[in-house]
Amino acid sequence: MNDVANDARSDAGAPDATCVAPSPGDVAWPPRHDVRTSPRARRVRLRIVPRRGLEVVIPPGFSATRIPEVLERHRTWIVRALLRAGLAEPVPGTVSTTDGAPGEAGTGAMHGILPGGGAFLGPDGIRSVPGEVLLPAVQARYAVIRASLAPGMRPELREVDAALRLRVPEGGAGDGVAVDLLRDWLRAMARRRLAPWLHALAVEHGFRYQRCVVRMQQTRWGSCSARGTISCNASLLFLPRELARHVLLHELCHTVHLDHSSRFHALLGKVDPDAALWREGLRSGWSHVPWWAR
């Protein structure tokens, strides 16, 4: 089928060669799913998103009434991908025997995902555009003001003082456009605010790194390469300031010890004495991130 793309590698992880291939009857059907309209999409795309489950990305003009048919035609792939990601809801009356910590991929039990239907971002606009954006890490708050799009105008987001002014199409289809614009803005904001903060912490504590890049990872708050490139998740902006600072210091310590050895933790404890406390706080860190940024 050439009008639908399955994306399991980046969001659901690689297949486990030791697992037994599940049957379509192993999970409740249809699975809960989000539908997002994206102006960048050229065809329907199915994604398994950590902590959320199945997302269906559709191009403008694609009828939502066709989605059940798409899901059914890709039922085997969807079931396997949900099971691999630990997001599959068992058929009512059955019990999952797979253990694992909440939020970890591959743990079997489904966390916060309900079977049946879909939460539509697009045709029905159930998940509406937020009225404000709070960024505790940098102590910023922005009102989101949505305006109609005049004929011939392109969708846009403008940051004016403490407001984000969106001009997007009316209705649910415009919600998908708004989310894409908000995510682009979030990445730009992270580059403006997180990169200088990382540099200031490096100067304060005597660390050296090569460069800072901003991404929107699904499972990591940050990372550090052997060449000294530190990658920061734009969603750090949604964390309390102390937690975001801890993540930045954590990655800076990796420029000295590229592991989690006792030497690494000793260095981290030296520059961040409450590291153990913040590490515990990060266990629920994703609860601070709004759905549209995940």
PDB file of N, CA, C and O in Angstrom, residues 7-36:
ATOM      1  N   ASP A   7       5.896   3.881  10.762  1.00  0.00           N
ATOM      2  CA  ASP A   7       7.146   4.370  11.335  1.00  0.00           C
ATOM      3  C   ASP A   7       7.344   3.727  12.693  1.00  0.00           C
ATOM      4  O   ASP A   7       6.875   4.217  13.695  1.00  0.00           O
ATOM      5  N   ALA A   8       8.030   2.591  12.715  1.00  0.00           N
ATOM      6  CA  ALA A   8       8.263   1.904  13.991  1.00  0.00           C
ATOM      7  C   ALA A   8       9.668   2.104  14.488  1.00  0.00           C
ATOM      8  O   ALA A   8       9.918   2.053  15.675  1.00  0.00           O
ATOM      9  N   ARG A   9      10.628   2.341  13.607  1.00  0.00           N
ATOM     10  CA  ARG A   9      12.025   2.342  14.025  1.00  0.00           C
ATOM     11  C   ARG A   9      12.358   3.454  14.994  1.00  0.00           C
ATOM     12  O   ARG A   9      13.066   3.265  15.964  1.00  0.00           O
ATOM     13  N   SER A  10      11.838   4.651  14.767  1.00  0.00           N
ATOM     14  CA  SER A  10      12.217   5.782  15.612  1.00  0.00           C
ATOM     15  C   SER A  10      11.380   5.910  16.860  1.00  0.00           C
ATOM     16  O   SER A  10      11.818   6.504  17.835  1.00  0.00           O
ATOM     17  N   ASP A  11      10.159   5.342  16.863  1.00  0.00           N
ATOM     18  CA  ASP A  11       9.255   5.564  17.972  1.00  0.00           C
ATOM     19  C   ASP A  11       8.926   4.316  18.767  1.00  0.00           C
ATOM     20  O   ASP A  11       8.632   4.379  19.939  1.00  0.00           O
ATOM     21  N   ALA A  12       8.962   3.151  18.147  1.00  0.00           N
ATOM     22  CA  ALA A  12       8.582   1.944  18.861  1.00  0.00           C
ATOM     23  C   ALA A  12       9.751   1.043  19.161  1.00  0.00           C
ATOM     24  O   ALA A  12       9.637   0.102  19.922  1.00  0.00           O
ATOM     25  N   GLY A  13      10.912   1.299  18.554  1.00  0.00           N
ATOM     26  CA  GLY A  13      12.071   0.473  18.826  1.00  0.00           C
ATOM     27  C   GLY A  13      12.165  -0.676  17.838  1.00  0.00           C
ATOM     28  O   GLY A  13      11.251  -0.996  17.105  1.00  0.00           O
ATOM     29  N   ALA A  14      13.323  -1.354  17.842  1.00  0.00           N
ATOM     30  CA  ALA A  14      13.538  -2.452  16.925  1.00  0.00           C
ATOM     31  C   ALA A  14      12.819  -3.701  17.410  1.00  0.00           C
ATOM     32  O   ALA A  14      12.615  -3.896  18.601  1.00  0.00           O
ATOM     33  N   PRO A  15      12.426  -4.602  16.499  1.00  0.00           N
ATOM     34  CA  PRO A  15      11.742  -5.819  16.904  1.00  0.00           C
ATOM     35  C   PRO A  15      12.628  -6.675  17.780  1.00  0.00           C
ATOM     36  O   PRO A  15      13.845  -6.708  17.628  1.00  0.00           O
ATOM     37  N   ASP A  16      12.015  -7.398  18.702  1.00  0.00           N
ATOM     38  CA  ASP A  16      12.729  -8.304  19.585  1.00  0.00           C
ATOM     39  C   ASP A  16      12.727  -9.677  18.938  1.00  0.00           C
ATOM     40  O   ASP A  16      11.682 -10.321  18.789  1.00  0.00           O
ATOM     41  N   ALA A  17      13.908 -10.176  18.578  1.00  0.00           N
ATOM     42  CA  ALA A  17      13.996 -11.424  17.851  1.00  0.00           C
ATOM     43  C   ALA A  17      13.553 -12.616  18.686  1.00  0.00           C
ATOM     44  O   ALA A  17      13.275 -13.689  18.159  1.00  0.00           O
ATOM     45  N   THR A  18      13.499 -12.468  20.012  1.00  0.00           N
ATOM     46  CA  THR A  18      13.164 -13.587  20.872  1.00  0.00           C
ATOM     47  C   THR A  18      11.678 -13.660  21.179  1.00  0.00           C
ATOM     48  O   THR A  18      11.224 -14.604  21.816  1.00  0.00           O
ATOM     49  N   CYS A  19      10.883 -12.684  20.777  1.00  0.00           N
ATOM     50  CA  CYS A  19       9.477 -12.669  21.137  1.00  0.00           C
ATOM     51  C   CYS A  19       8.664 -13.526  20.183  1.00  0.00           C
ATOM     52  O   CYS A  19       9.057 -13.781  19.050  1.00  0.00           O
ATOM     53  N   VAL A  20       7.515 -13.994  20.654  1.00  0.00           N
ATOM     54  CA  VAL A  20       6.606 -14.767  19.828  1.00  0.00           C
ATOM     55  C   VAL A  20       5.684 -13.800  19.098  1.00  0.00           C
ATOM     56  O   VAL A  20       5.127 -12.896  19.704  1.00  0.00           O
ATOM     57  N   ALA A  21       5.534 -13.985  17.808  1.00  0.00           N
ATOM     58  CA  ALA A  21       4.693 -13.080  17.021  1.00  0.00           C
ATOM     59  C   ALA A  21       3.268 -13.113  17.550  1.00  0.00           C
ATOM     60  O   ALA A  21       2.657 -14.173  17.631  1.00  0.00           O
ATOM     61  N   PRO A  22       2.724 -11.940  17.938  1.00  0.00           N
ATOM     62  CA  PRO A  22       1.373 -11.913  18.487  1.00  0.00           C
ATOM     63  C   PRO A  22       0.328 -12.021  17.386  1.00  0.00           C
ATOM     64  O   PRO A  22       0.602 -11.771  16.217  1.00  0.00           O
ATOM     65  N   SER A  23      -0.861 -12.371  17.763  1.00  0.00           N
ATOM     66  CA  SER A  23      -1.969 -12.391  16.822  1.00  0.00           C
ATOM     67  C   SER A  23      -2.781 -11.123  17.016  1.00  0.00           C
ATOM     68  O   SER A  23      -2.734 -10.504  18.080  1.00  0.00           O
ATOM     69  N   PRO A  24      -3.562 -10.709  16.008  1.00  0.00           N
ATOM     70  CA  PRO A  24      -4.370  -9.494  16.141  1.00  0.00           C
ATOM     71  C   PRO A  24      -5.331  -9.530  17.313  1.00  0.00           C
ATOM     72  O   PRO A  24      -5.770  -8.490  17.788  1.00  0.00           O
ATOM     73  N   GLY A  25      -5.670 -10.734  17.805  1.00  0.00           N
ATOM     74  CA  GLY A  25      -6.606 -10.824  18.908  1.00  0.00           C
ATOM     75  C   GLY A  25      -5.987 -10.621  20.270  1.00  0.00           C
ATOM     76  O   GLY A  25      -6.683 -10.723  21.285  1.00  0.00           O
ATOM     77  N   ASP A  26      -4.690 -10.331  20.331  1.00  0.00           N
ATOM     78  CA  ASP A  26      -4.007 -10.194  21.613  1.00  0.00           C
ATOM     79  C   ASP A  26      -4.308  -8.884  22.323  1.00  0.00           C
ATOM     80  O   ASP A  26      -4.036  -8.750  23.503  1.00  0.00           O
ATOM     81  N   VAL A  27      -4.783  -7.881  21.602  1.00  0.00           N
ATOM     82  CA  VAL A  27      -5.038  -6.579  22.214  1.00  0.00           C
ATOM     83  C   VAL A  27      -6.432  -6.101  21.844  1.00  0.00           C
ATOM     84  O   VAL A  27      -7.045  -6.570  20.880  1.00  0.00           O
ATOM     85  N   ALA A  28      -6.933  -5.156  22.655  1.00  0.00           N
ATOM     86  CA  ALA A  28      -8.250  -4.588  22.382  1.00  0.00           C
ATOM     87  C   ALA A  28      -8.223  -3.840  21.047  1.00  0.00           C
ATOM     88  O   ALA A  28      -7.239  -3.175  20.720  1.00  0.00           O
ATOM     89  N   TRP A  29      -9.290  -3.944  20.312  1.00  0.00           N
ATOM     90  CA  TRP A  29      -9.344  -3.309  18.991  1.00  0.00           C
ATOM     91  C   TRP A  29     -10.690  -2.602  18.806  1.00  0.00           C
ATOM     92  O   TRP A  29     -11.714  -3.149  19.206  1.00  0.00           O
ATOM     93  N   PRO A  30     -10.708  -1.407  18.208  1.00  0.00           N
ATOM     94  CA  PRO A  30      -9.527  -0.660  17.750  1.00  0.00           C
ATOM     95  C   PRO A  30      -8.789  -0.028  18.912  1.00  0.00           C
ATOM     96  O   PRO A  30      -9.392   0.264  19.951  1.00  0.00           O
ATOM     97  N   PRO A  31      -7.485   0.191  18.782  1.00  0.00           N
ATOM     98  CA  PRO A  31      -6.741   0.820  19.871  1.00  0.00           C
ATOM     99  C   PRO A  31      -7.045   2.308  19.937  1.00  0.00           C
ATOM    100  O   PRO A  31      -7.446   2.920  18.936  1.00  0.00           O
ATOM    101  N   ARG A  32      -6.862   2.882  21.112  1.00  0.00           N
ATOM    102  CA  ARG A  32      -6.996   4.330  21.226  1.00  0.00           C
ATOM    103  C   ARG A  32      -5.918   4.960  20.356  1.00  0.00           C
ATOM    104  O   ARG A  32      -4.788   4.478  20.303  1.00  0.00           O
ATOM    105  N   HIS A  33      -6.257   6.033  19.670  1.00  0.00           N
ATOM    106  CA  HIS A  33      -5.283   6.670  18.795  1.00  0.00           C
ATOM    107  C   HIS A  33      -5.571   8.162  18.682  1.00  0.00           C
ATOM    108  O   HIS A  33      -6.699   8.611  18.847  1.00  0.00           O
ATOM    109  N   ASP A  34      -4.521   8.909  18.435  1.00  0.00           N
ATOM    110  CA  ASP A  34      -4.636  10.332  18.150  1.00  0.00           C
ATOM    111  C   ASP A  34      -4.530  10.531  16.645  1.00  0.00           C
ATOM    112  O   ASP A  34      -3.777   9.824  15.970  1.00  0.00           O
ATOM    113  N   VAL A  35      -5.253  11.490  16.130  1.00  0.00           N
ATOM    114  CA  VAL A  35      -5.175  11.821  14.709  1.00  0.00           C
ATOM    115  C   VAL A  35      -4.725  13.271  14.593  1.00  0.00           C
ATOM    116  O   VAL A  35      -5.312  14.162  15.203  1.00  0.00           O
ATOM    117  N   ARG A  36      -3.654  13.475  13.840  1.00  0.00           N
ATOM    118  CA  ARG A  36      -3.117  14.829  13.675  1.00  0.00           C
ATOM    119  C   ARG A  36      -3.029  15.157  12.192  1.00  0.00           C
ATOM    120  O   ARG A  36      -2.474  14.396  11.413  1.00  0.00           O
TER     121      ARG A  36
END
